[in-house]
Coordinates of C-alpha atoms in Angstrom, one line a residue:
Chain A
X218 CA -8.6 12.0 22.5
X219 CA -9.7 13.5 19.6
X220 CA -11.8 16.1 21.4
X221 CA -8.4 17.1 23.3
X222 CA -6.9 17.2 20.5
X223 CA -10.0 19.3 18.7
X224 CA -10.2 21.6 21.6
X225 CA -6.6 22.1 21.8
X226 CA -6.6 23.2 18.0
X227 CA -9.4 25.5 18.3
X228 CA -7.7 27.2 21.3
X229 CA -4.9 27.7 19.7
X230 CA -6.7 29.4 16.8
X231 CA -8.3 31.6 19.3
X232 CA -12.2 30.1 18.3
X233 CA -14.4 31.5 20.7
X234 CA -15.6 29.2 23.8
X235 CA -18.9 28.9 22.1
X236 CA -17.3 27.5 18.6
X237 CA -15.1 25.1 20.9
X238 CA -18.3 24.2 22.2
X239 CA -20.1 23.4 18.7
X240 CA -16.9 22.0 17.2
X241 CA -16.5 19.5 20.4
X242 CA -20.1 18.2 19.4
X243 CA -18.9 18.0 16.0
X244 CA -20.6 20.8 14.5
X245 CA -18.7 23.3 12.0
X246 CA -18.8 26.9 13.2
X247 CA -19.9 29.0 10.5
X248 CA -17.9 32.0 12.1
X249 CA -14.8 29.9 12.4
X250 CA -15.0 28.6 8.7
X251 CA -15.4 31.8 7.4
X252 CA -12.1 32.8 8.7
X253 CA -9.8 29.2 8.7
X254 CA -11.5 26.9 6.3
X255 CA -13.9 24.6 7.4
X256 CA -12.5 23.3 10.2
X257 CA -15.6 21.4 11.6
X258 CA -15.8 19.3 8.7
X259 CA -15.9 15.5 9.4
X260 CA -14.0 13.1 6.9
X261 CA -15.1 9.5 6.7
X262 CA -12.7 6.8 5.6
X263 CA -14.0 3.4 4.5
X264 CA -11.6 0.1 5.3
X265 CA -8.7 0.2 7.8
X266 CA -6.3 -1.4 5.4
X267 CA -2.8 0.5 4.3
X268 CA -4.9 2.7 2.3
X269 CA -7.6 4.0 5.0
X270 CA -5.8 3.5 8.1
X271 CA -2.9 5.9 6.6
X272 CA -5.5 8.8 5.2
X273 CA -7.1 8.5 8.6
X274 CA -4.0 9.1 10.6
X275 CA -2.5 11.8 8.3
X276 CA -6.1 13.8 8.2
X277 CA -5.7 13.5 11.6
X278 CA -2.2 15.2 11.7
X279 CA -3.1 17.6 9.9
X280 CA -6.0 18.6 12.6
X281 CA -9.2 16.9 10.4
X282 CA -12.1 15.3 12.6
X283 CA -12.1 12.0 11.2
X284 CA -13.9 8.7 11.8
X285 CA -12.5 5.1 10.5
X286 CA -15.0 2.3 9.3
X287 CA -13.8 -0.9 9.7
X288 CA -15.4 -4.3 10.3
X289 CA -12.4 -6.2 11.8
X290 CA -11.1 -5.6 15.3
X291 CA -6.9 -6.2 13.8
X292 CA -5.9 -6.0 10.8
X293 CA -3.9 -8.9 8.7
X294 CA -1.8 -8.1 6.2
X295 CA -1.4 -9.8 2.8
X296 CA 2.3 -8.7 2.6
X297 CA 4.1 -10.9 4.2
X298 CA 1.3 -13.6 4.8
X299 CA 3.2 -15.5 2.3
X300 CA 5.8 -16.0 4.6
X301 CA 3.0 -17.7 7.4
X302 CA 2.4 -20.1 4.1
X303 CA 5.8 -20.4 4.3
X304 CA 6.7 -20.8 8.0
X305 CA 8.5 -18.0 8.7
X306 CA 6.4 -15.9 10.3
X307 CA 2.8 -16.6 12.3
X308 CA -0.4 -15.0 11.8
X309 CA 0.2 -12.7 15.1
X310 CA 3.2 -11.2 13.4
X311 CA 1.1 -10.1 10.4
X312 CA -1.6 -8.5 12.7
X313 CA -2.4 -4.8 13.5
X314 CA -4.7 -3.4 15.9
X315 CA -6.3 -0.1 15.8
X316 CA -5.3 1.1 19.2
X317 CA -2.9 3.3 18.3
X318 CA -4.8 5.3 15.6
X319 CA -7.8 5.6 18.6
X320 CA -5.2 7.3 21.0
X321 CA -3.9 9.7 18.5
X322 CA -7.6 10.7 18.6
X323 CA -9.1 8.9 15.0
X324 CA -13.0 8.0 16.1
X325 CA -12.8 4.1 15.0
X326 CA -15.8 2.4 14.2
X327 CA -15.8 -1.3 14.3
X328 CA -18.8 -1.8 11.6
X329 CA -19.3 -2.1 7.9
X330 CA -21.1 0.0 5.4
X331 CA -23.5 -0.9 3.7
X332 CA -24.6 2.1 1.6
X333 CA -23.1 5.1 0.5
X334 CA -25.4 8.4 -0.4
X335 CA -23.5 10.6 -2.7
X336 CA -26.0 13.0 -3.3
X337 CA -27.3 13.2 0.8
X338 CA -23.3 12.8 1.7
X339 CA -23.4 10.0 4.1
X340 CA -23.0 6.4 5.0
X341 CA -25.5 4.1 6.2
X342 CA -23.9 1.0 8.5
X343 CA -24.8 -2.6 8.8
X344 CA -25.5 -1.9 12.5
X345 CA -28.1 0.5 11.9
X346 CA -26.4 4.1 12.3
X347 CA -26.2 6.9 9.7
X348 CA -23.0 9.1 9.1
X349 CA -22.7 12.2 8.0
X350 CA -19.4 13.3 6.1
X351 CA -18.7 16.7 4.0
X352 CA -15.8 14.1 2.3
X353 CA -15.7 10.6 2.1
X354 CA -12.5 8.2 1.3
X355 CA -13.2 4.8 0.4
X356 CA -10.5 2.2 0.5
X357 CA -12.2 -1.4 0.4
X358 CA -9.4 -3.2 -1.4
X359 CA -10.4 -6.1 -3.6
X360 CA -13.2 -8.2 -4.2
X361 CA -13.3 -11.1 -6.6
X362 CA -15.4 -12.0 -9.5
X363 CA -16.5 -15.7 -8.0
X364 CA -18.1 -16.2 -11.6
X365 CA -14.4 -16.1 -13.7
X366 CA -13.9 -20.2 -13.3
X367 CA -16.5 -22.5 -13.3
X368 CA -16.7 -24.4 -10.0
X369 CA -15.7 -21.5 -8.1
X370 CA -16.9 -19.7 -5.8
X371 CA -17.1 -18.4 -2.1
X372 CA -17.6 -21.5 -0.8
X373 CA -15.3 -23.8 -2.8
X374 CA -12.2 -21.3 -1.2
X375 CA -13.0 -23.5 1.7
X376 CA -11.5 -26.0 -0.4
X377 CA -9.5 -24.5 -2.6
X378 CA -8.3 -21.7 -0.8
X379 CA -7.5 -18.3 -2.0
X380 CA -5.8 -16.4 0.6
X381 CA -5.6 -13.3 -1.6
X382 CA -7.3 -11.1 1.6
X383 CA -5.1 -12.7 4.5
X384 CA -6.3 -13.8 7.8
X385 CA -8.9 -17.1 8.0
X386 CA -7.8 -18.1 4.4
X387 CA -4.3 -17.9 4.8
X388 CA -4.5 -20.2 8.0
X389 CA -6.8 -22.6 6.2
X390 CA -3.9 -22.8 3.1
X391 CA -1.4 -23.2 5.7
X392 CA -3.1 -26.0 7.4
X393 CA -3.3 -27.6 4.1
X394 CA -0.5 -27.2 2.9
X395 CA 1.3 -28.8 6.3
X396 CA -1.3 -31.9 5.7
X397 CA 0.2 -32.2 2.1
X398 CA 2.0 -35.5 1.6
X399 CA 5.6 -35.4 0.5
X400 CA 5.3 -35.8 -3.9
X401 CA 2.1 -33.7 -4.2
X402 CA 1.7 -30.9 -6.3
X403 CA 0.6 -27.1 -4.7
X404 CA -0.9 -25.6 -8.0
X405 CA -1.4 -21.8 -7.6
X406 CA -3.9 -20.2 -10.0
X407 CA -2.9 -17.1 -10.8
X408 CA -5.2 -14.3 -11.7
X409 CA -5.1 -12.1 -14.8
X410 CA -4.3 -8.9 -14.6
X411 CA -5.2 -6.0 -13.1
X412 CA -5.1 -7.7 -9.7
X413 CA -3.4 -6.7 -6.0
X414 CA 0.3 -7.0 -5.5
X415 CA 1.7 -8.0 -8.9
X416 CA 4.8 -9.8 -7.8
X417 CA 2.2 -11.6 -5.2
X418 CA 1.5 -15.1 -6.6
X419 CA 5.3 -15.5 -7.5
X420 CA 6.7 -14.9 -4.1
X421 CA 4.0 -17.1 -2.8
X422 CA 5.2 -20.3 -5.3
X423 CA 8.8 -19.6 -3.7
X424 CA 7.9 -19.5 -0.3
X425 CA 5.5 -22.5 -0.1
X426 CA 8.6 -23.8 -2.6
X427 CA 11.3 -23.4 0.2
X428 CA 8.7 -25.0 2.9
X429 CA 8.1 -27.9 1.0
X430 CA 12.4 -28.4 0.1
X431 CA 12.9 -28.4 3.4
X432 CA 9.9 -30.3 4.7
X433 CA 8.5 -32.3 1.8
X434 CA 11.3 -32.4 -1.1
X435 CA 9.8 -35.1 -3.2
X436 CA 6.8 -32.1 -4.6
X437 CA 5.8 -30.0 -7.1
X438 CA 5.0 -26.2 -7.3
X439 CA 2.4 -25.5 -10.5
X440 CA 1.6 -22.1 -11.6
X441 CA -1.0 -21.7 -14.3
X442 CA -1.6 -18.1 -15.3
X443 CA -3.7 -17.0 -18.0
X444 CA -0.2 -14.2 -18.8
X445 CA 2.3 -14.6 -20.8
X446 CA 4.9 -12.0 -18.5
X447 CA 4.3 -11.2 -14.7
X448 CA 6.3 -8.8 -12.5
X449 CA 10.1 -9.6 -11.7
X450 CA 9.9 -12.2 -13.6
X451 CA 13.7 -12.8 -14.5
X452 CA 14.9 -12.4 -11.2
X453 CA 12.0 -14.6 -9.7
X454 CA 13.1 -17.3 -12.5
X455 CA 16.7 -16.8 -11.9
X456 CA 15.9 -17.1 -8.2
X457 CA 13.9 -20.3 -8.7
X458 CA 16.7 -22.3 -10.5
X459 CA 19.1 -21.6 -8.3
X460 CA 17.8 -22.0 -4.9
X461 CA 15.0 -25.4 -5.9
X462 CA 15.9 -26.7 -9.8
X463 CA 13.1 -27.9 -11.1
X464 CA 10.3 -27.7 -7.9
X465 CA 8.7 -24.1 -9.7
X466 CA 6.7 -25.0 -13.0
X467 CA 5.2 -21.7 -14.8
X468 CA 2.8 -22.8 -17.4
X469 CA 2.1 -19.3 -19.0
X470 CA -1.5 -18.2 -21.0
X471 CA 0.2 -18.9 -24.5
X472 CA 1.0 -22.8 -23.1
X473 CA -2.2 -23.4 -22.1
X474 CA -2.0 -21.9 -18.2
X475 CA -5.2 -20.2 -18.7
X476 CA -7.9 -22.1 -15.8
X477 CA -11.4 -22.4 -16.8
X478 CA -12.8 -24.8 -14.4
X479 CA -12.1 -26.3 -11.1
X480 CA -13.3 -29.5 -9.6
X481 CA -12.9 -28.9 -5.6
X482 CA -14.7 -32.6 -5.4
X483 CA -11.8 -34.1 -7.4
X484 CA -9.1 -31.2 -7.1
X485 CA -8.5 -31.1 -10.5
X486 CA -8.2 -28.1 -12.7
X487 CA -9.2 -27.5 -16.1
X488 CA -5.8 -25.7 -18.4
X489 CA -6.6 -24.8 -22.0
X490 CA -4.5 -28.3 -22.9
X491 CA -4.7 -30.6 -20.1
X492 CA -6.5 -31.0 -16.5
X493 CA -4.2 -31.2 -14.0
X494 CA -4.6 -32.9 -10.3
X495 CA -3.4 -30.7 -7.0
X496 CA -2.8 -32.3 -3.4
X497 CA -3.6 -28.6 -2.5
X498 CA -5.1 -26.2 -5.1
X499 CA -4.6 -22.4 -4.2
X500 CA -6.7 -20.5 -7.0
X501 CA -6.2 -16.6 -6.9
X502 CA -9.5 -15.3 -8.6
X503 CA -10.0 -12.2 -11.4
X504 CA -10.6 -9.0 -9.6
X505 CA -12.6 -5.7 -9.3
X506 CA -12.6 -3.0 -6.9
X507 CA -13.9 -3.2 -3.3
X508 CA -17.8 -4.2 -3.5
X509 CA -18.9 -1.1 -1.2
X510 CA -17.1 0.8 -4.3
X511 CA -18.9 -1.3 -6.9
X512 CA -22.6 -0.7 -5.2
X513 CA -21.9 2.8 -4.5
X514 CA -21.4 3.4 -8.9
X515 CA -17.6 4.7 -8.2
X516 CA -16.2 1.8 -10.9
X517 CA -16.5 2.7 -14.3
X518 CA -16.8 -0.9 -16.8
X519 CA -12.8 -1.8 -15.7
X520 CA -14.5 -3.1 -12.3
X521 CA -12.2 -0.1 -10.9
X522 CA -12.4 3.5 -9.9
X523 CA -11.7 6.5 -12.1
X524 CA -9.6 9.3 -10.0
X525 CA -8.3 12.7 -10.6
X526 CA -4.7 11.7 -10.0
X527 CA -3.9 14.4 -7.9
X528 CA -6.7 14.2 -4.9
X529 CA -8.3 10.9 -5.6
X530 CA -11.3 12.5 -5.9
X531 CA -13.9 10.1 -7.7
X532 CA -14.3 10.9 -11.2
X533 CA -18.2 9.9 -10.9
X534 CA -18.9 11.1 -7.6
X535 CA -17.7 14.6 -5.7
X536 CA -17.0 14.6 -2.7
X537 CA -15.8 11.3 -2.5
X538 CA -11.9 10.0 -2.6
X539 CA -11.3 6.4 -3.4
X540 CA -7.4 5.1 -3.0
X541 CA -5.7 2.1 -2.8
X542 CA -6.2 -1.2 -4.8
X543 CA -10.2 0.3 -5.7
X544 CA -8.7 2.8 -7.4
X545 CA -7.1 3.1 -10.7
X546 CA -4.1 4.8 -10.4
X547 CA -1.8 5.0 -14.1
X548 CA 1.2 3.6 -13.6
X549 CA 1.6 2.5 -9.6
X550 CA 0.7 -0.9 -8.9
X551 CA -2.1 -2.3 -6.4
X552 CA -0.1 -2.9 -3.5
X553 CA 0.1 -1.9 -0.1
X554 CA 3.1 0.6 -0.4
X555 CA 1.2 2.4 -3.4
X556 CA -2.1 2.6 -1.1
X557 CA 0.0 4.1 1.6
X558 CA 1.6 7.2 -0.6
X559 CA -2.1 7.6 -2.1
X560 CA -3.5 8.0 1.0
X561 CA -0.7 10.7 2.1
X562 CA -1.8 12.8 -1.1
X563 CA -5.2 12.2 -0.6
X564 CA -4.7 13.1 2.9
X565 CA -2.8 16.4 2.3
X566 CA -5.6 17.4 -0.5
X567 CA -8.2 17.0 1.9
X568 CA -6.9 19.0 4.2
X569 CA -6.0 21.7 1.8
X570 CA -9.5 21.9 0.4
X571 CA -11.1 21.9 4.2
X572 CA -8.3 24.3 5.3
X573 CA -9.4 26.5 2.0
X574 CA -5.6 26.7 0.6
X575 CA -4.1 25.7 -2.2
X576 CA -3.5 21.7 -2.9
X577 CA 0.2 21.0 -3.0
X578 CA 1.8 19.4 -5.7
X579 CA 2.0 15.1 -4.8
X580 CA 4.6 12.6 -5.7
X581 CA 4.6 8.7 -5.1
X582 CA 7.1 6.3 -4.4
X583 CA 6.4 2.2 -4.3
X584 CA 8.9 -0.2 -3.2
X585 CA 7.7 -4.2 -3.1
X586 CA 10.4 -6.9 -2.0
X587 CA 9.6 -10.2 -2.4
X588 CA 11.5 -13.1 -0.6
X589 CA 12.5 -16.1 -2.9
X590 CA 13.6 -17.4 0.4
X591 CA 14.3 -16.2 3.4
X592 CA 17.9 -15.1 2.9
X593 CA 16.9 -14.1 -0.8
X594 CA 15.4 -11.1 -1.5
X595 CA 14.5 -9.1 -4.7
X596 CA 12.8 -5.6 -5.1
X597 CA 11.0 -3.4 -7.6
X598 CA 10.7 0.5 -6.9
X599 CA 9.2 3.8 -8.7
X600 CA 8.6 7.0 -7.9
X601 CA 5.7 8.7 -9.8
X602 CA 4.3 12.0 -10.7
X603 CA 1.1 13.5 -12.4
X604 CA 1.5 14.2 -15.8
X605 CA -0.9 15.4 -18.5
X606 CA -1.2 11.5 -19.4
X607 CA -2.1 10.5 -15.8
X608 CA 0.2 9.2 -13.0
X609 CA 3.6 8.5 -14.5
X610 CA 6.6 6.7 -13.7
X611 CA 9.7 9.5 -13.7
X612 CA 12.2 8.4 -15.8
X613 CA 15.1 7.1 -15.1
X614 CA 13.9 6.4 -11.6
X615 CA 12.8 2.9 -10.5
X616 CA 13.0 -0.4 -11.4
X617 CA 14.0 -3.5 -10.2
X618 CA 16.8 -5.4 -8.4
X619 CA 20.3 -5.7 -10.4
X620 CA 19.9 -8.9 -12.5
X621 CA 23.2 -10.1 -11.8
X622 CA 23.8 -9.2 -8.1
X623 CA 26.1 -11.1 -5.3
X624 CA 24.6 -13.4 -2.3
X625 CA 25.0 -10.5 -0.2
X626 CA 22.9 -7.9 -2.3
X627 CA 20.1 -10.2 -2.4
X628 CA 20.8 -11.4 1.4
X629 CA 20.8 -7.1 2.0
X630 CA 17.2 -6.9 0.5
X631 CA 15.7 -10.0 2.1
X632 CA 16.8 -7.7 5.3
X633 CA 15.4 -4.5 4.1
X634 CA 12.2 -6.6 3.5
X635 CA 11.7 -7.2 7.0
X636 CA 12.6 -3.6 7.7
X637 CA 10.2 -2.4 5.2
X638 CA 7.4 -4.3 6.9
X639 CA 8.2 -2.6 10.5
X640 CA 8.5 0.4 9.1
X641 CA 4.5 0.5 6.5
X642 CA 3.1 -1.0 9.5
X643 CA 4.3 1.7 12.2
X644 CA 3.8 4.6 9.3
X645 CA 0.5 2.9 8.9
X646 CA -1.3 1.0 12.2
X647 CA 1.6 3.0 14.3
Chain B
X269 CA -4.0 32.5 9.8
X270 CA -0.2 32.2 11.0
X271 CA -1.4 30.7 14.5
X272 CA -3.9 28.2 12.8
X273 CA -0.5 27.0 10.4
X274 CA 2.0 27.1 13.0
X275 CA -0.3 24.4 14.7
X276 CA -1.1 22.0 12.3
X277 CA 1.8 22.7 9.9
X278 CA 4.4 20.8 12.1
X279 CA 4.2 18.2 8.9
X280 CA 5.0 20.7 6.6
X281 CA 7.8 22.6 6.3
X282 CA 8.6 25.9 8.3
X283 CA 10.2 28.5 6.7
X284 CA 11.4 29.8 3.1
X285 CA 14.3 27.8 2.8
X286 CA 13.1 25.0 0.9
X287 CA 12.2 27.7 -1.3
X288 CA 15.2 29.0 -1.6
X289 CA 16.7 26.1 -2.4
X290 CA 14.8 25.5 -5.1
X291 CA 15.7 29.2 -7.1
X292 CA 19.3 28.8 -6.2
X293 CA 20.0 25.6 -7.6
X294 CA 19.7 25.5 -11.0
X295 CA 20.3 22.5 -13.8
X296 CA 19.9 22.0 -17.5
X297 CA 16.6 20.9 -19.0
X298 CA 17.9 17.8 -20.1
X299 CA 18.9 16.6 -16.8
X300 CA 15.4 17.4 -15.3
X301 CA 13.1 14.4 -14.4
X302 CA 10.1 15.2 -17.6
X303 CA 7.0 15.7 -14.9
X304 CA 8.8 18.0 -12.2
X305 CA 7.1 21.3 -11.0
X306 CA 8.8 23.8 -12.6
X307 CA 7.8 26.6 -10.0
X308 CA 9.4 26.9 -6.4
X309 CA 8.8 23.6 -4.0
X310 CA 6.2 25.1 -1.7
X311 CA 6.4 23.7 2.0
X312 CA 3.6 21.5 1.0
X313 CA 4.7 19.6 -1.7
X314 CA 8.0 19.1 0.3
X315 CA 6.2 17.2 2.9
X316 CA 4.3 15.5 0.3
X317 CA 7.3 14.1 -0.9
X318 CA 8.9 13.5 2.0
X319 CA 6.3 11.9 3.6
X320 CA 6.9 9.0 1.1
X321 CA 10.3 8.3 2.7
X322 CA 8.6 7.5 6.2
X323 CA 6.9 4.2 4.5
X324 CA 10.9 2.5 4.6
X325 CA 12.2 4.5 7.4
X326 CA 9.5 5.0 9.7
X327 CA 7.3 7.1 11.1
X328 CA 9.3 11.0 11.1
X329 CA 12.2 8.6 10.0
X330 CA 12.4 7.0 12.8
X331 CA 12.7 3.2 11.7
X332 CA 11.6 0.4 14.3
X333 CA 13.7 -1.9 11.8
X334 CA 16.7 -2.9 9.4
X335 CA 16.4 0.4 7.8
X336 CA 18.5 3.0 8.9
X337 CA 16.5 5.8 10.6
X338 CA 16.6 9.8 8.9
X339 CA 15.1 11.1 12.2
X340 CA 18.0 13.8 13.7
X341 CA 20.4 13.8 10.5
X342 CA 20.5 17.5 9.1
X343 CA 19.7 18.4 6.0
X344 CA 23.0 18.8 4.8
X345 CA 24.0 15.4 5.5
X346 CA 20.9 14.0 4.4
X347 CA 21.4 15.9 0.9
X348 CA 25.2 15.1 0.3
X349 CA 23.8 10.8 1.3
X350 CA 20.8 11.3 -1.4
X351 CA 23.0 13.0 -4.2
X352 CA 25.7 10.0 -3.4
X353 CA 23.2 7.6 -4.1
X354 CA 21.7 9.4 -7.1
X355 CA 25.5 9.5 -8.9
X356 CA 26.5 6.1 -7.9
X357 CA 29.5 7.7 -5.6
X358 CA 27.7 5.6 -2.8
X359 CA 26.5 1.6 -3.7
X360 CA 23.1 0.9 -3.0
X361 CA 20.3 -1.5 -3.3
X362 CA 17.3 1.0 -3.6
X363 CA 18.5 4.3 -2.7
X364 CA 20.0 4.8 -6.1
X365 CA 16.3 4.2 -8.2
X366 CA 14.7 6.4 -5.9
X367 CA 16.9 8.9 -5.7
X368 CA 17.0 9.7 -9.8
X369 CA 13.5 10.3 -9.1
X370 CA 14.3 13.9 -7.8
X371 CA 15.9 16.8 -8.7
X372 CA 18.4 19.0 -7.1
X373 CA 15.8 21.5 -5.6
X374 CA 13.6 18.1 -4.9
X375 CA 16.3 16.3 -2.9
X376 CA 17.5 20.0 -1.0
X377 CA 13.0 20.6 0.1
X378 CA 12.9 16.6 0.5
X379 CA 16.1 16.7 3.4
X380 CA 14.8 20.2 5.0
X381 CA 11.4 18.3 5.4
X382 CA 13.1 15.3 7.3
X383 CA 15.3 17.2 9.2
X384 CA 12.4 19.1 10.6
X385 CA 11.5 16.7 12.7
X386 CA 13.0 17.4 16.3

């Protein structure tokens, strides 16, 4: 597909049958670049998440040669994997394949990489190939610093699930969860900040909350976070009273909520006060950017990426783009909506700079809805622009759901929630 | 040059009219969101802005969900349903906090980018 698509371009342009020719075997024509741009040139996105899957299909739009590195065959989201915790949704429903980025001629690569040359501008993979790119996006996500709590680590999330990158780990917490007897206690560790999706861990407590009302009523829901605020936090408190009394119990940092050991032997947890005993521990670790992003020296001492706001371009390294939850991005959140709207302005300044015109001006919207229950849903939105000071909220825009609002307002954006998650996933897998 | 946009532009916008748009309309200072472009909205940075909408109403605005689709509404429409939501004239959940995102010249590029789509 994408050399149909490549020739078809070139045609159209009126490249000569030998630069067709050279740019079907992937090699820039000097005579064409010299006229269009660089057309030839070969973009490389790292991670097939809402971040890279979306820069690859827009680059591809826009009539880029690009090629997708990802290591899983689908996809599974973390939005909305809290409602497979909760039993509203299965793990198939969550889960995106890459076929339909392939047909609309994106080169996807099922492999990982392992190395990134910055200076020699290419990628080496785990299965042995090397890649050239003349620009490289990296979107990884999140990895997590196993070190923060003591008795953590990769291996105790096989107990102590995290389920912070869905798939495996959100099946395992699940299983565990539907094991639980009626009067245990579900204690969710949450992380400090900065850390992806925000509102995350608080839908997650009201979802495995409305499970266990309706299937195990006699148990507890513990959060211990090392904050002392977290993101819709009135509504998701006002939302909590009202739909399960006194199930939800937020022990904030200044209480004692901060964790600094787990035993997954005896499934206690260590607080700042007390140790506390879970039938079924979930413990959300402290975060940095993607490792790929950490090896290749694109995270400054935050654990994150510095970015020009307007291209994404890596403050550290030219020639290299990093978006979503890697990257640190001013004032819009880590979260799959954000990653998507980067990606669309990295995408379009890409393109620009290949094409050799000028790089638009970019905005950016979020919008996350959380469910507090299935018929209860709650939002926060921003749209966002580059000022001197960064990326900026606009004022006056944004912000979250009315406090006080009717049944049917929230009932309305429990509804848009599921429309929203048809809609990022087409826009993104689509 | 012109062949090699009319091509690949079919995201962006065709045409002057989103630039247009943006000298006719004018609006005090103080109304202005603090971080938008003063200079016209180039076809570009309409679809940049536009493109945002497709995340909630699908791809070209064409929702496979609850949300209502934008794909085939004209720009006209489009523009009188965003400057409804922006004063409040018509209820909302969301459409209202996004919709004070953008100024006059914004919404006018942002519809004329939507409604491109045939």
């Amino acid at each position: 597909m994408s050399r149909i698509t490549r020739r078809d371009f070139l045609k159209f342009t009126g490249g000569a049958g030998a630069a067709s020719t050279l740019g079907m075997l992937g090699i820039s024509s000097t005579a064409h670049a010299a006229k269009h741009g660089n057309m030839g040139a070969h973009v490389v996105v790292v991670g097939g998440g809402f971040g890279g899957a979306t820069c690859a299909k827009y680059l591809k739009r826009a009539g880029i040669n690009v090629t997708l590195i990802e290591p899983s065959t689908k996809f599974v989201t973390c939005p909305f994997s809290n409602y497979v915790l909760g039993g509203t949704h299965k793990i198939e429903n969550i889960t995106h394949s890459y076929d339909a980025l392939r047909n609309s001629g994106v080169k996807v690569v099922r492999d990982t990489v392992t190395d990134i040359d910055a200076a020699g501008k290419s990628v080496k993979l785990k299965g042995g190939k090397t890649l050239k790119y003349d620009r490289l996006v990296v979107s990884p996500g999140i990895d997590f610093k196993w070190d923060a709590i003591k008795g953590y680590s990769e291996q105790a999330s096989q107990k102590m699930p995290h389920a912070w990158k869905a798939g495996p780990q959100t099946l395992l917490l699940r299983k565990q969860l539907e094991n639980m007897k009626d009067g245990g206690t579900f204690i969710l560790v949450a992380p400090p900040n900065p850390f992806r999706c925000p509102p995350g861990p608080y839908e997650r407590a009201s979802m495995v909350a409305y499970y266990l009302k309706n299937h195990k009523p006699k148990s507890k829901v513990l959060i211990l976070d090392p904050k002392d605020a977290f993101s819709k936090q009135g509504l998701f408190q006002d939302g909590w009273k009202k739909l399960y009394g006194n199930m939800i119990e937020w022990v904030p940092g200044k209480a004692g909520g901060k964790v600094s050991a787990v035993d997954t032997k005896t499934m206690t947890v260590t607080g700042e006060l007390d140790k506390f005993k879970g039938a079924v521990v979930n413990v959300i670790p402290a975060q940095t950017a993607g490792s790929i992003a950490l090896k290749a020296g694109l995270a400054n001492e935050s654990g994150f990426c510095p970015v020009d706001p307007k291209t994404f371009e890596s403050k550290i390294h030219k020639g290299i783009h990093v978006i979503g939850d890697s990257s640190i991005a001013g004032a819009l959140p880590k979260s799959g909506f954000a990653a998507n709207s980067e990606a669309k302005m990295c995408a379009s300044a890409i393109a620009a700079m290949i094409k050799g015109e000028p790089i638009a001006d970019v905005s950016f919207v979020n919008t996350c809805y959380s469910l507090i229950a299935p018929n209860y849903g709650i939002s926060v939105a921003g749209v966002y622009r580059v000022t001197e000071k960064g990326i900026a909220d606009v004022p006056g825009a944004g912000g979250v759901s009315p406090k006080e609002a009717t049944d049917t307002f929230r009932e309305e954006e429990a509804k848009y929630a599921l429309g929203w998650y048809a809609s990022i996933t087409a826009d993104t897998w689509g | 040059m012109q062949t090699v946009k009319s091509v690949i532009t079919w995201i962006v916008l065709g045409g002057s009219a989103a630039t247009l748009a943006a000298c006719t309309t004018t609006k005090p200072p103080a109304e202005k969101p603090a971080a938008a472009p003063a200079a016209p909205i180039t076809a570009a940075a309409a679809a940049n802005m536009g493109s945002n909408c497709f995340t909630c109403h699908g791809p070209e605005g064409r929702s496979p969900g609850s949300i209502p689709s934008l794909h085939g509404k004209t720009a006209e429409s489009l523009v009188k349903t965003l400057q409804d939501f922006k004063s409040g004239a018509r209820p909302s959940t969301v459409m209202a906090r996004h919709a004070k995102g953008y100024s006059d010249a914004e919404i006018a590029a942002i519809a004329k980018y939507i409604s491109s789509f045939k």
